[in-house]
CSV table of C-alpha atoms in Angstrom, one decimal:
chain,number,residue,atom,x,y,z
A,1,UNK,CA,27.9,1.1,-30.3
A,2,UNK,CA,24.5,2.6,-28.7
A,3,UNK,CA,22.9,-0.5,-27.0
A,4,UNK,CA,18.8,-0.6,-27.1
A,5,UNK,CA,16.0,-2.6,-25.7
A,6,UNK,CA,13.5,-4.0,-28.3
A,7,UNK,CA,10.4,-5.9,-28.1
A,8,UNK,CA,10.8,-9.2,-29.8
A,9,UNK,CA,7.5,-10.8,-29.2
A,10,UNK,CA,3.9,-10.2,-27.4
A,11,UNK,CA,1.9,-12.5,-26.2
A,12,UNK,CA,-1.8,-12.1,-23.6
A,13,UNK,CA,-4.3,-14.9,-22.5
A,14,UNK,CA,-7.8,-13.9,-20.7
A,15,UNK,CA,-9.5,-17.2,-18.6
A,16,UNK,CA,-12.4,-18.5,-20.6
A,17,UNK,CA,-15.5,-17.1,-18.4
A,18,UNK,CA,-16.8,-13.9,-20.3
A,19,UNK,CA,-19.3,-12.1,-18.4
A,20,UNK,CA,-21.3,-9.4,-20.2
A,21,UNK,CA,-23.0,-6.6,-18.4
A,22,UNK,CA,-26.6,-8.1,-18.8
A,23,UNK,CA,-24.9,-11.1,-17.1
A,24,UNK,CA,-23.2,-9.8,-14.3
A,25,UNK,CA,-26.1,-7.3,-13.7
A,26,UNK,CA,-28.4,-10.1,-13.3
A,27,UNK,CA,-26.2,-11.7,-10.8
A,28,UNK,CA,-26.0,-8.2,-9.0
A,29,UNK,CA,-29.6,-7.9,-8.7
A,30,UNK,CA,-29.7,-11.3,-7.1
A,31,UNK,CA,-27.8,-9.3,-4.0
A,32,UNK,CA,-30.6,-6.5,-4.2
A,33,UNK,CA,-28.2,-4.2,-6.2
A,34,UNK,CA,-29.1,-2.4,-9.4
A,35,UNK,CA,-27.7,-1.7,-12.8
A,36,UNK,CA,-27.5,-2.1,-16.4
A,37,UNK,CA,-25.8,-2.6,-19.4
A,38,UNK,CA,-26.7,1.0,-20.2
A,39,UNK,CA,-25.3,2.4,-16.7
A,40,UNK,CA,-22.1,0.6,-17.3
A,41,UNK,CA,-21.2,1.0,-20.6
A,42,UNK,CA,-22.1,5.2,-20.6
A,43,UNK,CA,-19.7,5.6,-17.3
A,44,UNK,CA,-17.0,3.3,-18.8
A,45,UNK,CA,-17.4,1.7,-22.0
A,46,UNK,CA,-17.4,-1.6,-20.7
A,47,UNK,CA,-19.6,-3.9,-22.4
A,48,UNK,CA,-18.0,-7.6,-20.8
A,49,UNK,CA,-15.3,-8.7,-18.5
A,50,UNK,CA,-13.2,-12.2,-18.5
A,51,UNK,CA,-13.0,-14.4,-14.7
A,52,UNK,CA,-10.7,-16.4,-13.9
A,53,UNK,CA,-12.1,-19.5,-12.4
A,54,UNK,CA,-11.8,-20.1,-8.4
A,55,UNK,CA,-8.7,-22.5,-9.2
A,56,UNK,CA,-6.9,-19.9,-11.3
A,57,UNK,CA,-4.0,-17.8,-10.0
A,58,UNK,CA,-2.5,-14.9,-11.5
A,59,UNK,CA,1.0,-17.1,-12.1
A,60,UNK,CA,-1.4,-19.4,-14.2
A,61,UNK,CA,-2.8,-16.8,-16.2
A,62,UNK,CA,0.9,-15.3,-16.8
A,63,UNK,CA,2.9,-18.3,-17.9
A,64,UNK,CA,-0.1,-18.5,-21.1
A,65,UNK,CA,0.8,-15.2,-22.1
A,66,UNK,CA,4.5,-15.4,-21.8
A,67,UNK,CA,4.7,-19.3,-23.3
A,68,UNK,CA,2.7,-17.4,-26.4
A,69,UNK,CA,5.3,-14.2,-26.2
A,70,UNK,CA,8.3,-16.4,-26.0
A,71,UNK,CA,6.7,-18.4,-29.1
A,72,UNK,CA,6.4,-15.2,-31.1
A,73,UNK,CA,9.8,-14.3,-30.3
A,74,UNK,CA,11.3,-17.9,-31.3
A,75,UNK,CA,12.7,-18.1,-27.7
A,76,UNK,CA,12.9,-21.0,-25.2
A,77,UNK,CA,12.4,-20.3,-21.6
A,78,UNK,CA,15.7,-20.7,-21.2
A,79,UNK,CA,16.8,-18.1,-23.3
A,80,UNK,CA,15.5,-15.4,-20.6
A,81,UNK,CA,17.9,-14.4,-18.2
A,82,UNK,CA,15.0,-11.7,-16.2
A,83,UNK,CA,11.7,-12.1,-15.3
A,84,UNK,CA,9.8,-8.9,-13.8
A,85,UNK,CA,6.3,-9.8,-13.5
A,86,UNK,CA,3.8,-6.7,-12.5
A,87,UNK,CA,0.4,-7.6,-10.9
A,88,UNK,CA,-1.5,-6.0,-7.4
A,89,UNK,CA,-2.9,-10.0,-7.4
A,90,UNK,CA,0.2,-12.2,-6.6
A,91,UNK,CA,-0.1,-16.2,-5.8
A,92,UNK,CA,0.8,-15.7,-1.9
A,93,UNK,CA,0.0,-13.4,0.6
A,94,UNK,CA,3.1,-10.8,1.2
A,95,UNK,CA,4.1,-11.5,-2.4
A,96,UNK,CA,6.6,-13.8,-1.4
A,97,UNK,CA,7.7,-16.3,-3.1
A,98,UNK,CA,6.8,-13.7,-6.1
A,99,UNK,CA,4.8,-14.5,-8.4
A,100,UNK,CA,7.7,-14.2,-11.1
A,101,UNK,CA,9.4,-17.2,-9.2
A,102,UNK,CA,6.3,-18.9,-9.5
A,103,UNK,CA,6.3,-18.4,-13.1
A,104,UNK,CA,10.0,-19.1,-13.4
A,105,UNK,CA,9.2,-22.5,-12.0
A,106,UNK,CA,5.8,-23.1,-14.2
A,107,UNK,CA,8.2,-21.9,-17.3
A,108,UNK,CA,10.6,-24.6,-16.9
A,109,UNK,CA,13.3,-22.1,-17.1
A,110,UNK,CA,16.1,-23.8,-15.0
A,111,UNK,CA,18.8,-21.0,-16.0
A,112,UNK,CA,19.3,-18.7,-13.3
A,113,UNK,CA,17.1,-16.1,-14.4
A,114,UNK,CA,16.9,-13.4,-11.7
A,115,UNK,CA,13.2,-12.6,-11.1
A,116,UNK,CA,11.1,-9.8,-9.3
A,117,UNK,CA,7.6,-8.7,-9.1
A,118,UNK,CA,7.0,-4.9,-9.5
A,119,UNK,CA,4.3,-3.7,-7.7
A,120,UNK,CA,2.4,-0.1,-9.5
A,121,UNK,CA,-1.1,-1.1,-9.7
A,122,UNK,CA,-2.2,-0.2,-13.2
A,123,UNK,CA,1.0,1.3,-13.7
A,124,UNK,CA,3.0,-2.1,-13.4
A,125,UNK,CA,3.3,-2.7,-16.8
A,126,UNK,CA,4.5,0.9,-17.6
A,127,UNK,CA,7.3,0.6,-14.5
A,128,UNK,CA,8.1,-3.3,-15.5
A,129,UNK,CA,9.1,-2.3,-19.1
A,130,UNK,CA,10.7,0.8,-17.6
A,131,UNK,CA,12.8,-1.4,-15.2
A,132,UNK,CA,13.8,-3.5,-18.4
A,133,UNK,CA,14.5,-1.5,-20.7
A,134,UNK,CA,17.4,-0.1,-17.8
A,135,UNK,CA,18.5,-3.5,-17.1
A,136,UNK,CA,19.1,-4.5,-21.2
A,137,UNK,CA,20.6,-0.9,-21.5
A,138,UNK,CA,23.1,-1.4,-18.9
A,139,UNK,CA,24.4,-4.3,-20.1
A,140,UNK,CA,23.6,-6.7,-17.0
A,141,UNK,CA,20.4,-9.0,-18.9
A,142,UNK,CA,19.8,-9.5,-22.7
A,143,UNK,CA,16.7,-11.1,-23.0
A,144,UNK,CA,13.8,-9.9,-19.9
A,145,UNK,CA,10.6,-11.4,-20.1
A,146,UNK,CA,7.9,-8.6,-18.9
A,147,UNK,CA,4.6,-9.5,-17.9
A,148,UNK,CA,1.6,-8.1,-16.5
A,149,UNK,CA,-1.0,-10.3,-14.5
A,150,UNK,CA,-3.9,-9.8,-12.9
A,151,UNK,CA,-7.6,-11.9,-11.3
A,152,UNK,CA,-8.8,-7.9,-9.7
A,153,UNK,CA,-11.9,-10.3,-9.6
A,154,UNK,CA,-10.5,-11.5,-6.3
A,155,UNK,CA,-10.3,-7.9,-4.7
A,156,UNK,CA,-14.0,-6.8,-5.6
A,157,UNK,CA,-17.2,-6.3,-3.8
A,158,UNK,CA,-20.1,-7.1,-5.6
A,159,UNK,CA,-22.2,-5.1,-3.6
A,160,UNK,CA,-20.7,-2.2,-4.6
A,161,UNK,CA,-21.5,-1.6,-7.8
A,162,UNK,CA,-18.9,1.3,-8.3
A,163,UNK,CA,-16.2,-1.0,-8.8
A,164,UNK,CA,-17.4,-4.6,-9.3
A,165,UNK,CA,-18.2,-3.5,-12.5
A,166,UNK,CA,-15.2,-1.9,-14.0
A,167,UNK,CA,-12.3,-4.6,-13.5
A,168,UNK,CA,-11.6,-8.5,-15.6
A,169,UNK,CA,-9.1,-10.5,-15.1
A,170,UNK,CA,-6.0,-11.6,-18.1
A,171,UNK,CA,-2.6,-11.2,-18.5
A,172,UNK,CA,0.0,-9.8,-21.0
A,173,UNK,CA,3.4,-10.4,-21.7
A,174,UNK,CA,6.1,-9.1,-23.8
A,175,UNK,CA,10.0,-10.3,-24.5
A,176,UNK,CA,12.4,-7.7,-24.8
A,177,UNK,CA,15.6,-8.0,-26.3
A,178,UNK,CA,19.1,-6.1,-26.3
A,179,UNK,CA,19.4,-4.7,-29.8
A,180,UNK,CA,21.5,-2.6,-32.1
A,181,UNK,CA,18.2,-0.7,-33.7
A,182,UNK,CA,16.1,1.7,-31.4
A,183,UNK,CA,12.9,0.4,-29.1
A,184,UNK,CA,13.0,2.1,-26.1
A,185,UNK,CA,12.6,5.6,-27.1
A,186,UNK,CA,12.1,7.1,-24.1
A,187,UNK,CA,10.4,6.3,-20.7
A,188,UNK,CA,9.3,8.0,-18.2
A,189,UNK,CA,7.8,7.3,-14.2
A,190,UNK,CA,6.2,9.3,-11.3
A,191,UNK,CA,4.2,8.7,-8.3
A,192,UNK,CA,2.8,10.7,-5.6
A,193,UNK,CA,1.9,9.0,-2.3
A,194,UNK,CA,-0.4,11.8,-1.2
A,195,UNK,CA,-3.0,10.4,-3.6
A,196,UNK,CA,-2.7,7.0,-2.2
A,197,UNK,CA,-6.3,6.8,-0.5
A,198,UNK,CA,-8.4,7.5,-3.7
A,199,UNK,CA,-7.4,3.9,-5.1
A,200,UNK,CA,-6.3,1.0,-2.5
A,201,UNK,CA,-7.0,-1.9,-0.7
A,202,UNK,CA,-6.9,-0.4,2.5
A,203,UNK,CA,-7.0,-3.7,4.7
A,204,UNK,CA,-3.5,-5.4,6.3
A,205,UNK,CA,-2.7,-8.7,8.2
A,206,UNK,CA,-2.3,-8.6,11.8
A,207,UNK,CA,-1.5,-11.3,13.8
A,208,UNK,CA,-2.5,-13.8,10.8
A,209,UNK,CA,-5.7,-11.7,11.0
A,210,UNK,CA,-7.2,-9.5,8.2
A,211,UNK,CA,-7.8,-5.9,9.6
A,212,UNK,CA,-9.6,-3.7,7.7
A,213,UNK,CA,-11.1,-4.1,4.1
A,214,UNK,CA,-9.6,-6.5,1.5
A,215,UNK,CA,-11.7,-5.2,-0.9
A,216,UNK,CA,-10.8,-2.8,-3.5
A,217,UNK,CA,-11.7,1.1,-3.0
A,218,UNK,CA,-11.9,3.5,-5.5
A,219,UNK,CA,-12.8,6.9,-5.2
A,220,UNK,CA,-14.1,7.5,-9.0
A,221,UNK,CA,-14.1,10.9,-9.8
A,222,UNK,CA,-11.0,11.9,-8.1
A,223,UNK,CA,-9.4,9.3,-9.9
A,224,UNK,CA,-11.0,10.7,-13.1
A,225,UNK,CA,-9.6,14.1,-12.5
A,226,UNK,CA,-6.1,12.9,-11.8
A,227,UNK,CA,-5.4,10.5,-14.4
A,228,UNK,CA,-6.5,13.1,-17.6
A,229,UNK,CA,-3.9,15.4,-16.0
A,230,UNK,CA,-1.1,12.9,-15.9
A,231,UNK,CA,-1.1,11.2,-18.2
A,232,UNK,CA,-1.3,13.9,-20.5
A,233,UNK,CA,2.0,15.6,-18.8
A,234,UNK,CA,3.8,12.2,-18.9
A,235,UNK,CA,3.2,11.4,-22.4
A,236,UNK,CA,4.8,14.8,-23.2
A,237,UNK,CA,7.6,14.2,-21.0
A,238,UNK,CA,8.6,10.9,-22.9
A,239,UNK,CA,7.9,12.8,-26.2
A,240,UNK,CA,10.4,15.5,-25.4
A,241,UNK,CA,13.1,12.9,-23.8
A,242,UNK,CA,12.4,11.6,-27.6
A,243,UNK,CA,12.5,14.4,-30.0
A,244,UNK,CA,9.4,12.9,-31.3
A,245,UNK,CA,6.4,14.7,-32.1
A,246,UNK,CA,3.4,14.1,-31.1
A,247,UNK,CA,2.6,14.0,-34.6
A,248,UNK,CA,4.5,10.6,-34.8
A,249,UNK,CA,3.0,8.8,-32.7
A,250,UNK,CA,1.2,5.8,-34.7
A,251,UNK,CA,-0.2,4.1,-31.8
A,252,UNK,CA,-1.2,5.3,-28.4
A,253,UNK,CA,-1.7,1.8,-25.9
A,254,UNK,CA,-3.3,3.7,-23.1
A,255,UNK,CA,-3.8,1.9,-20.0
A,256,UNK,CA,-7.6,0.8,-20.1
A,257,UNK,CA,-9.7,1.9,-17.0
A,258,UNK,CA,-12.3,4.1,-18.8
A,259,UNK,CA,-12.9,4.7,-22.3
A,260,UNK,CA,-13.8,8.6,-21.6
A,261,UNK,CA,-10.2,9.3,-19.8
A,262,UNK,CA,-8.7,7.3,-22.6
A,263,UNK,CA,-10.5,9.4,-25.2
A,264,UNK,CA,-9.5,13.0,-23.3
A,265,UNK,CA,-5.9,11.7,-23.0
A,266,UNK,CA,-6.0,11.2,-27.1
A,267,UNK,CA,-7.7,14.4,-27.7
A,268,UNK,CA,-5.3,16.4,-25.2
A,269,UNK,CA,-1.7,14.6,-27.8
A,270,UNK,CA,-4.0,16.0,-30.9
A,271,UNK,CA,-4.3,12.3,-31.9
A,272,UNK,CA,-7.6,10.9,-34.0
A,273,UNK,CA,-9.2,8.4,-31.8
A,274,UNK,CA,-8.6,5.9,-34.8
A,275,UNK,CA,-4.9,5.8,-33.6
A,276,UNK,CA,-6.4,4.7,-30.3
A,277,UNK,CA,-6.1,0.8,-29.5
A,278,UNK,CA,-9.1,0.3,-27.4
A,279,UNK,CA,-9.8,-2.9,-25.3
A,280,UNK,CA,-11.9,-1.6,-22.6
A,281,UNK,CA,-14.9,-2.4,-23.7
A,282,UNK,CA,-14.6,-6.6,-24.2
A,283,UNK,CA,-12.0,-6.8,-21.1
A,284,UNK,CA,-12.6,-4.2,-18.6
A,285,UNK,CA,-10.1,-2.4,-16.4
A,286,UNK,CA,-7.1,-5.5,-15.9
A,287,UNK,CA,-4.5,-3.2,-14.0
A,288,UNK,CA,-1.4,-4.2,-14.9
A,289,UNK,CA,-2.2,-7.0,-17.5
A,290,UNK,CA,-4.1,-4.0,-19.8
A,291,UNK,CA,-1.6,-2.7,-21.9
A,292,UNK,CA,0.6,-5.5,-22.7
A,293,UNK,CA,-3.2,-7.2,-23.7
A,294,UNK,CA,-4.3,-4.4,-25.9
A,295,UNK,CA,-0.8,-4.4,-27.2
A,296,UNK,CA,-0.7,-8.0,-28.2
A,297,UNK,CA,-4.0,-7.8,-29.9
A,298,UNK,CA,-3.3,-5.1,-31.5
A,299,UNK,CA,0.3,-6.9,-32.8
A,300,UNK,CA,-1.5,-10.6,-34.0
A,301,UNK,CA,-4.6,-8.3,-35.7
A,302,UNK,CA,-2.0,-6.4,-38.3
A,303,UNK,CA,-2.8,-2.9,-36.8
A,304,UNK,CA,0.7,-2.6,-34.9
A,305,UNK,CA,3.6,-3.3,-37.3
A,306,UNK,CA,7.5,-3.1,-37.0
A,307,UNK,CA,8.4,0.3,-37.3
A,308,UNK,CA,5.6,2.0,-35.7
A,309,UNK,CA,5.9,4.3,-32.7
A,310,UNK,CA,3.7,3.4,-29.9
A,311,UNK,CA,3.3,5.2,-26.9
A,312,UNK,CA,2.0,3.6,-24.3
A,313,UNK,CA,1.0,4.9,-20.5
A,314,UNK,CA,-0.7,4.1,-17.7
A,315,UNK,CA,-1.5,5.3,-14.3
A,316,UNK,CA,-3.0,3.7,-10.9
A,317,UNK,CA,-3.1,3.2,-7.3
A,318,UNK,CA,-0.5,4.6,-5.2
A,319,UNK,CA,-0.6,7.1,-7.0
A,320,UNK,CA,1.8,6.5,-9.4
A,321,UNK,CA,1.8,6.8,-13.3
A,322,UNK,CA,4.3,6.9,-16.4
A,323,UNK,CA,4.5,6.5,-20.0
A,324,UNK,CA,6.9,4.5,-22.3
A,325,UNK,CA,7.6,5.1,-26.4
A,326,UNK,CA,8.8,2.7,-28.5
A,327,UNK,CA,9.4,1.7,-32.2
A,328,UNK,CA,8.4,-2.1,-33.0
């Protein structure tokens, strides 16, 4: 009997603070730096952003999402045996304890559960479900909490306007489950270290010391260029690995950094837009927590139902990018 991973629940939570442009570009021009709701939303298709407050950690943010994925699923805490948490903003410095211990603790799950962060940047999500999927396959975990959270707010420089606009904070989570009925169609990962320098934090600790930047660097069109071209490949990989046509696709989740690489990446399948779920523009670019958020809304609003094939991919600093396609 073929085992396969399945996704039982979703579940997302975004901090209460909504900034719109007008809002955040009044606070900009407070520090002497200009733009607008216009210059934003025609580069991106950003319109608002959600901020955690000062007190908030990413752990805090991911045990909402996962207590509401875990309720959809009719799961206890304890009922997980995995936890693989994705985020490029854990709790501690180093990443250690994880944040997924953090969580673990916050959960109340007093099991066992082995638990890891994955660390892909906007990929994270993409790799974590990937990682599962494997895990539930091989027989080793039955039911893996995956969850991708994120406060990028932490990381930008709002006096450059480049970036500061473009990334919220939020988190996502999903439960998957071992199952007798296909999920996990097919997955597929890459990365390319060359490409590292065109998205990073390049600073490091030294000596307790912070050497270089801690800010987030992005080298926009370069990025741009890069993630059409990917993430077009990848979704095509995971189609073939499949059998499935593009045709079939009912859902494309796309990792949500810029609505006009989103829309070239559905153009490039052959898919309308209107099989697009689009998030962008109420909660910015949340690396890892995007798709697992988008996903989620698009589950509780009716759009997503079971039996529908959804393709979702994502690329991001490192470089790395990959695609996974499942049936609900």
């Amino acid at each position: 009997m073929t085992l396969y991973s399945k996704i039982v629940g979703t579940g997302s939570y975004l901090p209460p603070k909504r900034v719109t442009n007008d809002e955040l570009a009044q606070q900009l021009a407070q520090k002497g730096i200009e733009t607008s709701d216009e210059w934003i939303v025609s580069r991106s298709g950003i319109s608002a952003r959600h901020y955690a407050a000062a007190d908030v950690l990413s752990s805090d943010l991911a045990v909402e999402a996962s207590q509401r994925a875990l309720a959809a699923a009719g799961f206890q805490p304890n009922d997980v045996d995995l936890i693989i948490l994705a985020s490029s903003t854990p709790d501690h410095l180093g990443g250690f304890p994880s944040t997924a211990c953090v969580v673990q603790r916050k959960l109340g799950i007093t099991n066992g559960a082995a638990a890891m962060d994955v660390q892909a940047v906007c990929s994270g999500f993409v790799y974590a479900m990937s990682v599962a999927d494997s895990f539930i396959k091989s027989g080793a975990h039955k039911n893996v909490l995956v969850i991708g959270a994120e406060v990028f707010s932490r990381i930008l420089n709002f006096e450059d306007r480049t970036t500061c606009v473009l990334f919220g904070d939020g988190a996502g989570a999903i439960v998957m489950s071992a199952s007798n009925e296909p999920g996990v169609r097919a997955a597929k990962l890459h990365a390319d270290g060359s490409h590292g320098h065109i998205l990073c934090v390049p600073g490091s600790v030294n000596d307790g010391v912070l050497a270089g930047s801690a800010y987030l660097y992005m080298d926009g069109p370069a990025v741009f260029k890069l993630a059409v071209s990917v993430l077009d490949k990848v979704a095509r990989e995971v189609l073939h690995q499949a059998q499935v046509d593009a045709a079939e696709i009912d859902w494309l989740v796309p990792h949500q950094a810029n609505i006009r690489i989103m829309q070239g990446t559905a153009k490039k399948l052959g898919l309308p837009l209107e099989k697009m779920v689009v998030t962008v523009n109420e909660h910015g670019n949340t690396s890892a927590a995007s798709i697992p958020l988008a996903l989620d809304q698009a589950v509780r609003d009716g759009r997503i139902k079971p039996g529908h094939n959804v393709m979702m991919e994502g690329v991001g600093g490192g470089f790395t990018w990959g695609a996974v396609l499942v049936t609900m």
